[in-house]
């Protein structure tokens, strides 16, 4: 079983300033080195607005480091509303979000001699994307690059074992649905698999499947029919399960009308300001719960939760999806008050009562007939 994982990607715009013998020639680090820092930096610039960049940005800002996060948007893989919540939270906490992309980095002492000396160790050049578009320099003691990860397969000589490797759109070992490679004696699992979602829980799931399929006469599938659950551990957490609204409309609507009355898909959204437990902690809580469902029967298709305990809340909805529970059924499951989870029951009840209201004309006709 090949399970060599993944490593951080260094964008081409920064590779020109890097000494290949070390990350960025000492100019920048990745998540692999950040926990080895011996001193807390006064200023940190983070390149990348994905889960790793957001988690580290908030953590270091709360520890007292002045953090600038450079990215076109936050959590680009999620519903835009989730990134907008984090942007507001970061602004309140002091994280500077600079919308743009890094195009270079140099040591500050390499600046022209006629320019004033700067206390920061590194200068990052950023092309902003928000109007008016400009080029700015951001100084930092530490620059952390978090723009993605790539499969570690280049040093294994897998071609000699007749194992196919994909180069586009994502690198990694090519496998079938049972995680078997082009060599029937070799399986692969986790982050090194082409097209696999790079999460620890996905890697653990696939590792167990690959081992079973290799050693036993089994043919279990190593890929789920729906996107795997995910959680970004910021505060508030951002968790998702099942299909996003866009994915559901693409799958169930013959013509993607953007959510009109003829759409087969609908959504429920409840802001945390309507969740009593959230109000116990904050007078103006940031976050929301969003459930994507099928109109005709209330089948739950997916969910996005931006909230404390979002991972746990999304897990309940993941179980409901796997068990094929509809929202009207979930509305009858009693939840403790005042928990965060009771918001799920309250949202499900909206669909249940809406179904009852639509059925009232039929009930009245049957009653008039004495049935």
mmCIF file of C-alpha atoms in Angstrom:
data_model
loop_
_atom_site.group_PDB
_atom_site.id
_atom_site.type_symbol
_atom_site.label_atom_id
_atom_site.label_comp_id
_atom_site.label_asym_id
_atom_site.label_seq_id
_atom_site.Cartn_x
_atom_site.Cartn_y
_atom_site.Cartn_z
ATOM 1 C CA UNK A 1 0.000 0.000 0.000
ATOM 2 C CA UNK A 2 1.444 3.339 -1.085
ATOM 3 C CA UNK A 3 0.576 5.970 1.516
ATOM 4 C CA UNK A 4 3.279 8.615 1.208
ATOM 5 C CA UNK A 5 1.058 11.621 1.886
ATOM 6 C CA UNK A 6 1.472 15.137 0.531
ATOM 7 C CA UNK A 7 3.700 18.158 0.959
ATOM 8 C CA UNK A 8 3.174 21.928 0.758
ATOM 9 C CA UNK A 9 3.048 23.547 -2.665
ATOM 10 C CA UNK A 10 5.293 26.541 -3.292
ATOM 11 C CA UNK A 11 3.724 28.815 -5.942
ATOM 12 C CA UNK A 12 5.753 29.556 -9.049
ATOM 13 C CA UNK A 13 5.613 33.274 -8.281
ATOM 14 C CA UNK A 14 7.771 32.637 -5.198
ATOM 15 C CA UNK A 15 10.045 29.898 -6.526
ATOM 16 C CA UNK A 16 12.224 32.409 -8.327
ATOM 17 C CA UNK A 17 13.298 33.904 -5.011
ATOM 18 C CA UNK A 18 13.919 30.532 -3.357
ATOM 19 C CA UNK A 19 17.105 28.588 -2.803
ATOM 20 C CA UNK A 20 16.123 25.017 -3.677
ATOM 21 C CA UNK A 21 18.224 23.723 -0.776
ATOM 22 C CA UNK A 22 15.828 25.270 1.718
ATOM 23 C CA UNK A 23 12.274 26.566 1.803
ATOM 24 C CA UNK A 24 12.387 29.971 0.166
ATOM 25 C CA UNK A 25 16.102 30.273 0.823
ATOM 26 C CA UNK A 26 15.102 30.942 4.430
ATOM 27 C CA UNK A 27 12.590 33.617 3.365
ATOM 28 C CA UNK A 28 9.458 31.641 4.155
ATOM 29 C CA UNK A 29 8.163 28.556 5.931
ATOM 30 C CA UNK A 30 5.182 26.208 5.647
ATOM 31 C CA UNK A 31 2.984 24.403 8.159
ATOM 32 C CA UNK A 32 5.775 21.821 8.445
ATOM 33 C CA UNK A 33 8.114 24.340 10.122
ATOM 34 C CA UNK A 34 5.695 26.689 11.894
ATOM 35 C CA UNK A 35 5.569 24.626 15.087
ATOM 36 C CA UNK A 36 9.372 24.591 15.268
ATOM 37 C CA UNK A 37 9.686 28.368 15.657
ATOM 38 C CA UNK A 38 11.738 29.151 18.750
ATOM 39 C CA UNK A 39 10.516 32.732 19.082
ATOM 40 C CA UNK A 40 7.113 34.283 18.551
ATOM 41 C CA UNK A 41 7.290 36.587 15.515
ATOM 42 C CA UNK A 42 6.127 40.166 15.969
ATOM 43 C CA UNK A 43 4.789 40.240 12.417
ATOM 44 C CA UNK A 44 3.688 37.314 10.248
ATOM 45 C CA UNK A 45 2.463 37.294 6.670
ATOM 46 C CA UNK A 46 0.489 34.241 5.567
ATOM 47 C CA UNK A 47 0.064 33.542 1.861
ATOM 48 C CA UNK A 48 -3.098 31.534 1.217
ATOM 49 C CA UNK A 49 -6.653 31.776 2.518
ATOM 50 C CA UNK A 50 -7.513 28.082 2.759
ATOM 51 C CA UNK A 51 -8.098 26.135 5.985
ATOM 52 C CA UNK A 52 -4.414 25.992 6.985
ATOM 53 C CA UNK A 53 -3.829 29.687 6.338
ATOM 54 C CA UNK A 54 -6.959 30.754 8.225
ATOM 55 C CA UNK A 55 -6.344 28.489 11.215
ATOM 56 C CA UNK A 56 -2.733 29.609 11.663
ATOM 57 C CA UNK A 57 -3.590 33.279 11.065
ATOM 58 C CA UNK A 58 -6.167 33.362 13.846
ATOM 59 C CA UNK A 59 -4.021 31.333 16.234
ATOM 60 C CA UNK A 60 -0.953 33.583 15.927
ATOM 61 C CA UNK A 61 -3.028 36.779 16.061
ATOM 62 C CA UNK A 62 -4.554 35.607 19.332
ATOM 63 C CA UNK A 63 -1.071 34.877 20.669
ATOM 64 C CA UNK A 64 -0.098 38.490 20.005
ATOM 65 C CA UNK A 65 1.519 38.383 16.560
ATOM 66 C CA UNK A 66 0.394 41.017 14.032
ATOM 67 C CA UNK A 67 -0.839 38.867 11.146
ATOM 68 C CA UNK A 68 -1.452 39.820 7.521
ATOM 69 C CA UNK A 69 -3.202 37.182 5.425
ATOM 70 C CA UNK A 70 -2.765 37.479 1.643
ATOM 71 C CA UNK A 71 -5.389 35.731 -0.505
ATOM 72 C CA UNK A 72 -8.031 36.571 -3.124
ATOM 73 C CA UNK A 73 -10.671 35.257 -0.684
ATOM 74 C CA UNK A 74 -11.024 33.199 2.483
ATOM 75 C CA UNK A 75 -11.975 29.511 2.276
ATOM 76 C CA UNK A 76 -12.463 29.570 -1.519
ATOM 77 C CA UNK A 77 -13.598 25.937 -1.484
ATOM 78 C CA UNK A 78 -16.632 26.739 0.662
ATOM 79 C CA UNK A 79 -19.842 28.693 0.217
ATOM 80 C CA UNK A 80 -18.772 32.378 -0.082
ATOM 81 C CA UNK A 81 -20.888 33.203 2.985
ATOM 82 C CA UNK A 82 -18.519 31.168 5.168
ATOM 83 C CA UNK A 83 -15.489 33.178 4.061
ATOM 84 C CA UNK A 84 -17.406 36.407 4.608
ATOM 85 C CA UNK A 85 -18.100 35.435 8.226
ATOM 86 C CA UNK A 86 -14.423 34.676 8.850
ATOM 87 C CA UNK A 87 -13.426 37.955 7.230
ATOM 88 C CA UNK A 88 -15.631 39.867 9.674
ATOM 89 C CA UNK A 89 -14.328 37.854 12.626
ATOM 90 C CA UNK A 90 -10.719 38.389 11.555
ATOM 91 C CA UNK A 91 -11.296 42.135 11.219
ATOM 92 C CA UNK A 92 -12.640 42.256 14.794
ATOM 93 C CA UNK A 93 -9.624 40.323 16.081
ATOM 94 C CA UNK A 94 -7.062 42.405 14.191
ATOM 95 C CA UNK A 95 -6.029 40.057 11.380
ATOM 96 C CA UNK A 96 -5.357 42.123 8.278
ATOM 97 C CA UNK A 97 -6.841 40.424 5.200
ATOM 98 C CA UNK A 98 -5.147 41.714 2.052
ATOM 99 C CA UNK A 99 -7.055 40.493 -0.988
ATOM 100 C CA UNK A 100 -4.565 39.683 -3.701
ATOM 101 C CA UNK A 101 -1.750 37.307 -4.582
ATOM 102 C CA UNK A 102 1.916 37.265 -3.638
ATOM 103 C CA UNK A 103 4.199 37.723 -6.639
ATOM 104 C CA UNK A 104 7.582 37.760 -4.908
ATOM 105 C CA UNK A 105 9.538 37.875 -1.664
ATOM 106 C CA UNK A 106 12.949 39.284 -0.801
ATOM 107 C CA UNK A 107 15.006 39.754 2.334
ATOM 108 C CA UNK A 108 14.462 43.307 3.564
ATOM 109 C CA UNK A 109 18.233 43.958 3.771
ATOM 110 C CA UNK A 110 18.445 43.394 -0.007
ATOM 111 C CA UNK A 111 16.530 46.623 -0.672
ATOM 112 C CA UNK A 112 18.338 49.500 -2.325
ATOM 113 C CA UNK A 113 20.913 51.131 -0.048
ATOM 114 C CA UNK A 114 19.287 54.557 -0.407
ATOM 115 C CA UNK A 115 16.030 53.248 1.092
ATOM 116 C CA UNK A 116 15.480 53.371 4.862
ATOM 117 C CA UNK A 117 16.259 50.161 6.730
ATOM 118 C CA UNK A 118 13.227 48.148 7.854
ATOM 119 C CA UNK A 119 12.909 46.109 11.011
ATOM 120 C CA UNK A 120 11.091 43.252 9.224
ATOM 121 C CA UNK A 121 13.162 40.395 7.828
ATOM 122 C CA UNK A 122 11.148 39.758 4.649
ATOM 123 C CA UNK A 123 9.256 41.943 2.174
ATOM 124 C CA UNK A 124 6.442 40.297 0.248
ATOM 125 C CA UNK A 125 5.207 41.917 -2.960
ATOM 126 C CA UNK A 126 1.441 41.626 -3.382
ATOM 127 C CA UNK A 127 -0.769 42.390 -6.369
ATOM 128 C CA UNK A 128 -4.133 43.328 -4.880
ATOM 129 C CA UNK A 129 -7.330 42.151 -6.539
ATOM 130 C CA UNK A 130 -9.771 44.454 -4.767
ATOM 131 C CA UNK A 131 -10.305 47.810 -6.571
ATOM 132 C CA UNK A 132 -8.297 49.880 -6.995
ATOM 133 C CA UNK A 133 -5.767 47.225 -8.041
ATOM 134 C CA UNK A 134 -2.285 48.118 -6.806
ATOM 135 C CA UNK A 135 1.063 46.563 -5.938
ATOM 136 C CA UNK A 136 2.051 46.788 -2.280
ATOM 137 C CA UNK A 137 4.890 45.524 -0.118
ATOM 138 C CA UNK A 138 4.174 43.779 3.172
ATOM 139 C CA UNK A 139 6.900 43.397 5.770
ATOM 140 C CA UNK A 140 7.118 40.435 8.133
ATOM 141 C CA UNK A 141 9.446 38.572 10.466
ATOM 142 C CA UNK A 142 8.025 35.263 9.244
ATOM 143 C CA UNK A 143 6.240 34.464 5.976
ATOM 144 C CA UNK A 144 4.179 31.276 5.910
ATOM 145 C CA UNK A 145 3.097 29.817 2.563
ATOM 146 C CA UNK A 146 -0.184 27.870 2.668
ATOM 147 C CA UNK A 147 -1.538 27.678 -0.875
ATOM 148 C CA UNK A 148 -2.128 23.940 -1.111
ATOM 149 C CA UNK A 149 -0.513 20.508 -1.010
ATOM 150 C CA UNK A 150 0.692 18.041 -3.636
ATOM 151 C CA UNK A 151 1.110 14.274 -3.575
ATOM 152 C CA UNK A 152 4.543 12.905 -2.670
ATOM 153 C CA UNK A 153 5.262 10.429 -5.462
ATOM 154 C CA UNK A 154 8.225 11.783 -7.407
ATOM 155 C CA UNK A 155 10.983 9.900 -5.545
ATOM 156 C CA UNK A 156 9.393 6.438 -5.505
ATOM 157 C CA UNK A 157 10.186 5.327 -9.084
ATOM 158 C CA UNK A 158 6.681 3.908 -9.285
ATOM 159 C CA UNK A 159 6.925 3.691 -13.073
ATOM 160 C CA UNK A 160 9.376 0.814 -12.574
ATOM 161 C CA UNK A 161 6.595 -1.028 -10.736
ATOM 162 C CA UNK A 162 4.149 -0.282 -13.596
ATOM 163 C CA UNK A 163 2.123 2.063 -11.384
ATOM 164 C CA UNK A 164 0.504 4.942 -13.273
ATOM 165 C CA UNK A 165 0.941 8.492 -11.996
ATOM 166 C CA UNK A 166 -1.387 11.369 -12.923
ATOM 167 C CA UNK A 167 0.080 14.757 -13.739
ATOM 168 C CA UNK A 168 -3.102 16.758 -14.364
ATOM 169 C CA UNK A 169 -5.441 18.102 -13.135
ATOM 170 C CA UNK A 170 -3.982 16.758 -9.871
ATOM 171 C CA UNK A 171 -0.812 14.805 -9.281
ATOM 172 C CA UNK A 172 -0.850 11.465 -7.527
ATOM 173 C CA UNK A 173 -1.198 7.720 -7.889
ATOM 174 C CA UNK A 174 -3.990 6.632 -10.237
ATOM 175 C CA UNK A 175 -6.350 4.118 -8.592
ATOM 176 C CA UNK A 176 -9.711 2.529 -9.315
ATOM 177 C CA UNK A 177 -12.728 2.678 -7.007
ATOM 178 C CA UNK A 178 -11.234 -0.117 -4.855
ATOM 179 C CA UNK A 179 -7.941 1.851 -4.531
ATOM 180 C CA UNK A 180 -6.003 -0.617 -6.695
ATOM 181 C CA UNK A 181 -3.355 0.861 -8.977
ATOM 182 C CA UNK A 182 -2.478 -0.209 -12.511
ATOM 183 C CA UNK A 183 -0.347 -2.903 -10.849
ATOM 184 C CA UNK A 184 -2.888 -5.294 -9.314
ATOM 185 C CA UNK A 185 -0.465 -6.095 -6.457
ATOM 186 C CA UNK A 186 -0.162 -2.432 -5.411
ATOM 187 C CA UNK A 187 -2.803 -0.262 -3.740
ATOM 188 C CA UNK A 188 -2.648 3.394 -2.675
ATOM 189 C CA UNK A 189 -4.483 5.464 -0.068
ATOM 190 C CA UNK A 190 -4.715 8.966 1.305
ATOM 191 C CA UNK A 191 -3.147 12.210 0.182
ATOM 192 C CA UNK A 192 -0.911 10.574 -2.452
ATOM 193 C CA UNK A 193 -3.939 9.370 -4.450
ATOM 194 C CA UNK A 194 -4.851 11.426 -7.507
ATOM 195 C CA UNK A 195 -8.132 13.251 -6.971
ATOM 196 C CA UNK A 196 -8.437 12.307 -3.296
ATOM 197 C CA UNK A 197 -9.583 14.925 -0.799
ATOM 198 C CA UNK A 198 -6.598 15.555 1.458
ATOM 199 C CA UNK A 199 -8.029 15.042 4.928
ATOM 200 C CA UNK A 200 -6.712 12.867 7.758
ATOM 201 C CA UNK A 201 -10.060 11.104 8.156
ATOM 202 C CA UNK A 202 -10.192 10.334 4.421
ATOM 203 C CA UNK A 203 -6.662 8.923 4.528
ATOM 204 C CA UNK A 204 -7.519 6.742 7.532
ATOM 205 C CA UNK A 205 -10.697 5.491 5.850
ATOM 206 C CA UNK A 206 -8.889 4.695 2.611
ATOM 207 C CA UNK A 207 -5.971 3.062 4.404
ATOM 208 C CA UNK A 208 -8.303 0.581 6.077
ATOM 209 C CA UNK A 209 -10.146 -0.095 2.795
ATOM 210 C CA UNK A 210 -6.917 -0.583 0.836
ATOM 211 C CA UNK A 211 -5.507 -3.006 3.421
ATOM 212 C CA UNK A 212 -8.714 -5.042 3.483
ATOM 213 C CA UNK A 213 -9.008 -5.188 -0.285
ATOM 214 C CA UNK A 214 -5.347 -6.186 -0.617
ATOM 215 C CA UNK A 215 -5.322 -8.917 2.019
ATOM 216 C CA UNK A 216 -8.883 -10.229 1.864
ATOM 217 C CA UNK A 217 -11.193 -11.236 -1.014
ATOM 218 C CA UNK A 218 -13.060 -7.930 -0.750
ATOM 219 C CA UNK A 219 -13.792 -5.132 -3.199
ATOM 220 C CA UNK A 220 -14.932 -2.316 -0.912
ATOM 221 C CA UNK A 221 -15.046 1.153 -2.419
ATOM 222 C CA UNK A 222 -12.484 3.674 -1.264
ATOM 223 C CA UNK A 223 -14.388 6.738 -2.467
ATOM 224 C CA UNK A 224 -17.678 8.000 -1.053
ATOM 225 C CA UNK A 225 -20.548 8.856 -3.388
ATOM 226 C CA UNK A 226 -20.759 12.315 -1.806
ATOM 227 C CA UNK A 227 -17.942 14.718 -0.863
ATOM 228 C CA UNK A 228 -16.361 13.736 2.484
ATOM 229 C CA UNK A 229 -17.091 15.824 5.569
ATOM 230 C CA UNK A 230 -14.651 18.590 6.373
ATOM 231 C CA UNK A 231 -14.056 21.043 9.188
ATOM 232 C CA UNK A 232 -11.862 24.122 9.396
ATOM 233 C CA UNK A 233 -10.887 24.694 13.021
ATOM 234 C CA UNK A 234 -11.100 28.435 13.237
ATOM 235 C CA UNK A 235 -13.326 30.223 15.736
ATOM 236 C CA UNK A 236 -16.083 29.844 14.711
ATOM 237 C CA UNK A 237 -15.501 26.476 13.075
ATOM 238 C CA UNK A 238 -16.569 25.959 9.460
ATOM 239 C CA UNK A 239 -17.895 22.460 8.735
ATOM 240 C CA UNK A 240 -19.633 20.911 5.761
ATOM 241 C CA UNK A 241 -21.136 17.564 4.903
ATOM 242 C CA UNK A 242 -22.772 16.190 1.764
ATOM 243 C CA UNK A 243 -23.455 18.407 -1.239
ATOM 244 C CA UNK A 244 -23.124 22.172 -1.309
ATOM 245 C CA UNK A 245 -26.037 24.197 -2.638
ATOM 246 C CA UNK A 246 -24.263 24.664 -5.978
ATOM 247 C CA UNK A 247 -23.445 20.942 -6.247
ATOM 248 C CA UNK A 248 -27.020 19.961 -5.383
ATOM 249 C CA UNK A 249 -28.527 22.298 -7.975
ATOM 250 C CA UNK A 250 -26.113 21.008 -10.597
ATOM 251 C CA UNK A 251 -27.092 17.419 -9.783
ATOM 252 C CA UNK A 252 -30.867 17.720 -9.357
ATOM 253 C CA UNK A 253 -31.922 20.661 -11.521
ATOM 254 C CA UNK A 254 -32.256 19.994 -15.239
ATOM 255 C CA UNK A 255 -31.677 23.665 -15.825
ATOM 256 C CA UNK A 256 -29.646 25.428 -13.187
ATOM 257 C CA UNK A 257 -31.980 28.363 -12.587
ATOM 258 C CA UNK A 258 -30.133 29.660 -9.544
ATOM 259 C CA UNK A 259 -32.807 28.627 -7.079
ATOM 260 C CA UNK A 260 -36.078 29.718 -8.644
ATOM 261 C CA UNK A 261 -39.489 28.261 -7.842
ATOM 262 C CA UNK A 262 -39.020 25.445 -10.365
ATOM 263 C CA UNK A 263 -35.799 24.285 -8.697
ATOM 264 C CA UNK A 264 -35.814 20.810 -7.154
ATOM 265 C CA UNK A 265 -33.509 22.049 -4.401
ATOM 266 C CA UNK A 266 -34.156 24.410 -1.503
ATOM 267 C CA UNK A 267 -32.173 25.674 1.479
ATOM 268 C CA UNK A 268 -32.779 26.557 5.103
ATOM 269 C CA UNK A 269 -30.535 29.144 6.744
ATOM 270 C CA UNK A 270 -30.571 30.071 10.432
ATOM 271 C CA UNK A 271 -28.145 32.745 11.699
ATOM 272 C CA UNK A 272 -26.585 32.185 15.123
ATOM 273 C CA UNK A 273 -28.429 35.301 16.284
ATOM 274 C CA UNK A 274 -31.528 33.037 16.284
ATOM 275 C CA UNK A 275 -29.833 30.278 18.294
ATOM 276 C CA UNK A 276 -30.276 30.821 22.035
ATOM 277 C CA UNK A 277 -27.145 28.901 23.011
ATOM 278 C CA UNK A 278 -25.050 31.163 20.788
ATOM 279 C CA UNK A 279 -26.613 34.237 22.421
ATOM 280 C CA UNK A 280 -25.512 32.899 25.818
ATOM 281 C CA UNK A 281 -21.916 33.365 24.679
ATOM 282 C CA UNK A 282 -22.119 36.495 22.526
ATOM 283 C CA UNK A 283 -24.642 39.290 22.101
ATOM 284 C CA UNK A 284 -23.855 39.435 18.379
ATOM 285 C CA UNK A 285 -22.674 35.941 17.364
ATOM 286 C CA UNK A 286 -21.118 35.422 13.931
ATOM 287 C CA UNK A 287 -22.152 32.321 12.001
ATOM 288 C CA UNK A 288 -25.072 30.318 10.658
ATOM 289 C CA UNK A 289 -26.439 26.861 9.874
ATOM 290 C CA UNK A 290 -27.422 26.047 6.302
ATOM 291 C CA UNK A 291 -29.208 22.866 5.208
ATOM 292 C CA UNK A 292 -29.620 21.919 1.548
ATOM 293 C CA UNK A 293 -32.590 19.652 0.858
ATOM 294 C CA UNK A 294 -34.790 18.239 -1.888
ATOM 295 C CA UNK A 295 -38.161 19.946 -2.085
ATOM 296 C CA UNK A 296 -40.333 17.002 -3.025
ATOM 297 C CA UNK A 297 -39.604 14.846 0.019
ATOM 298 C CA UNK A 298 -37.412 16.857 2.399
ATOM 299 C CA UNK A 299 -34.384 14.617 1.803
ATOM 300 C CA UNK A 300 -31.251 16.192 3.287
ATOM 301 C CA UNK A 301 -28.590 16.668 0.599
ATOM 302 C CA UNK A 302 -25.925 18.598 2.471
ATOM 303 C CA UNK A 303 -25.148 21.189 5.108
ATOM 304 C CA UNK A 304 -22.756 23.991 5.952
ATOM 305 C CA UNK A 305 -22.281 25.086 9.562
ATOM 306 C CA UNK A 306 -20.314 28.132 10.711
ATOM 307 C CA UNK A 307 -20.502 27.973 14.486
ATOM 308 C CA UNK A 308 -18.833 26.758 17.664
ATOM 309 C CA UNK A 309 -18.989 22.930 17.603
ATOM 310 C CA UNK A 310 -19.659 23.055 13.856
ATOM 311 C CA UNK A 311 -17.882 19.743 13.291
ATOM 312 C CA UNK A 312 -20.202 17.987 15.744
ATOM 313 C CA UNK A 313 -23.333 19.658 14.333
ATOM 314 C CA UNK A 314 -22.403 18.688 10.784
ATOM 315 C CA UNK A 315 -21.740 15.119 11.921
ATOM 316 C CA UNK A 316 -25.353 14.776 13.091
ATOM 317 C CA UNK A 317 -26.529 15.878 9.669
ATOM 318 C CA UNK A 318 -24.049 13.483 8.064
ATOM 319 C CA UNK A 319 -25.636 10.596 9.954
ATOM 320 C CA UNK A 320 -29.073 11.817 8.852
ATOM 321 C CA UNK A 321 -27.934 11.847 5.217
ATOM 322 C CA UNK A 322 -26.437 8.342 5.465
ATOM 323 C CA UNK A 323 -29.590 7.019 7.157
ATOM 324 C CA UNK A 324 -31.762 8.753 4.553
ATOM 325 C CA UNK A 325 -33.689 10.671 7.229
ATOM 326 C CA UNK A 326 -35.871 13.446 5.856
ATOM 327 C CA UNK A 327 -36.296 16.832 7.498
ATOM 328 C CA UNK A 328 -39.877 16.036 8.650
ATOM 329 C CA UNK A 329 -38.513 12.910 10.365
ATOM 330 C CA UNK A 330 -35.637 14.835 11.928
ATOM 331 C CA UNK A 331 -38.146 17.389 13.242
ATOM 332 C CA UNK A 332 -39.618 14.662 15.465
ATOM 333 C CA UNK A 333 -36.254 13.865 17.102
ATOM 334 C CA UNK A 334 -36.157 15.717 20.423
ATOM 335 C CA UNK A 335 -33.033 17.795 21.048
ATOM 336 C CA UNK A 336 -31.981 19.265 24.376
ATOM 337 C CA UNK A 337 -32.547 22.974 24.977
ATOM 338 C CA UNK A 338 -30.603 25.217 24.889
ATOM 339 C CA UNK A 339 -28.043 23.290 22.837
ATOM 340 C CA UNK A 340 -26.581 24.371 19.514
ATOM 341 C CA UNK A 341 -28.057 21.199 17.999
ATOM 342 C CA UNK A 342 -31.651 22.162 18.729
ATOM 343 C CA UNK A 343 -31.325 24.631 15.853
ATOM 344 C CA UNK A 344 -31.276 21.599 13.533
ATOM 345 C CA UNK A 345 -34.604 20.364 14.917
ATOM 346 C CA UNK A 346 -36.097 23.859 14.662
ATOM 347 C CA UNK A 347 -34.979 24.193 11.035
ATOM 348 C CA UNK A 348 -36.356 20.750 10.204
ATOM 349 C CA UNK A 349 -39.656 21.722 11.823
ATOM 350 C CA UNK A 350 -39.989 24.607 9.372
ATOM 351 C CA UNK A 351 -40.180 22.112 6.515
ATOM 352 C CA UNK A 352 -42.518 19.830 8.479
ATOM 353 C CA UNK A 353 -45.005 22.612 9.213
ATOM 354 C CA UNK A 354 -44.753 23.879 5.658
ATOM 355 C CA UNK A 355 -45.685 20.374 4.464
ATOM 356 C CA UNK A 356 -48.691 20.341 6.829
ATOM 357 C CA UNK A 357 -49.832 23.738 5.601
ATOM 358 C CA UNK A 358 -49.675 22.623 1.971
ATOM 359 C CA UNK A 359 -51.699 19.529 2.855
ATOM 360 C CA UNK A 360 -54.492 21.419 4.630
ATOM 361 C CA UNK A 361 -56.755 21.778 1.542
ATOM 362 C CA UNK A 362 -56.708 17.988 1.117
ATOM 363 C CA UNK A 363 -57.378 17.455 4.822
ATOM 364 C CA UNK A 364 -60.354 19.836 4.670
ATOM 365 C CA UNK A 365 -61.815 18.053 1.632
ATOM 366 C CA UNK A 366 -61.499 14.674 3.339
ATOM 367 C CA UNK A 367 -63.105 16.093 6.468
ATOM 368 C CA UNK A 368 -66.041 17.433 4.452
ATOM 369 C CA UNK A 369 -66.495 13.974 2.958
ATOM 370 C CA UNK A 370 -66.496 12.504 6.436
ATOM 371 C CA UNK A 371 -63.268 10.604 5.840
#
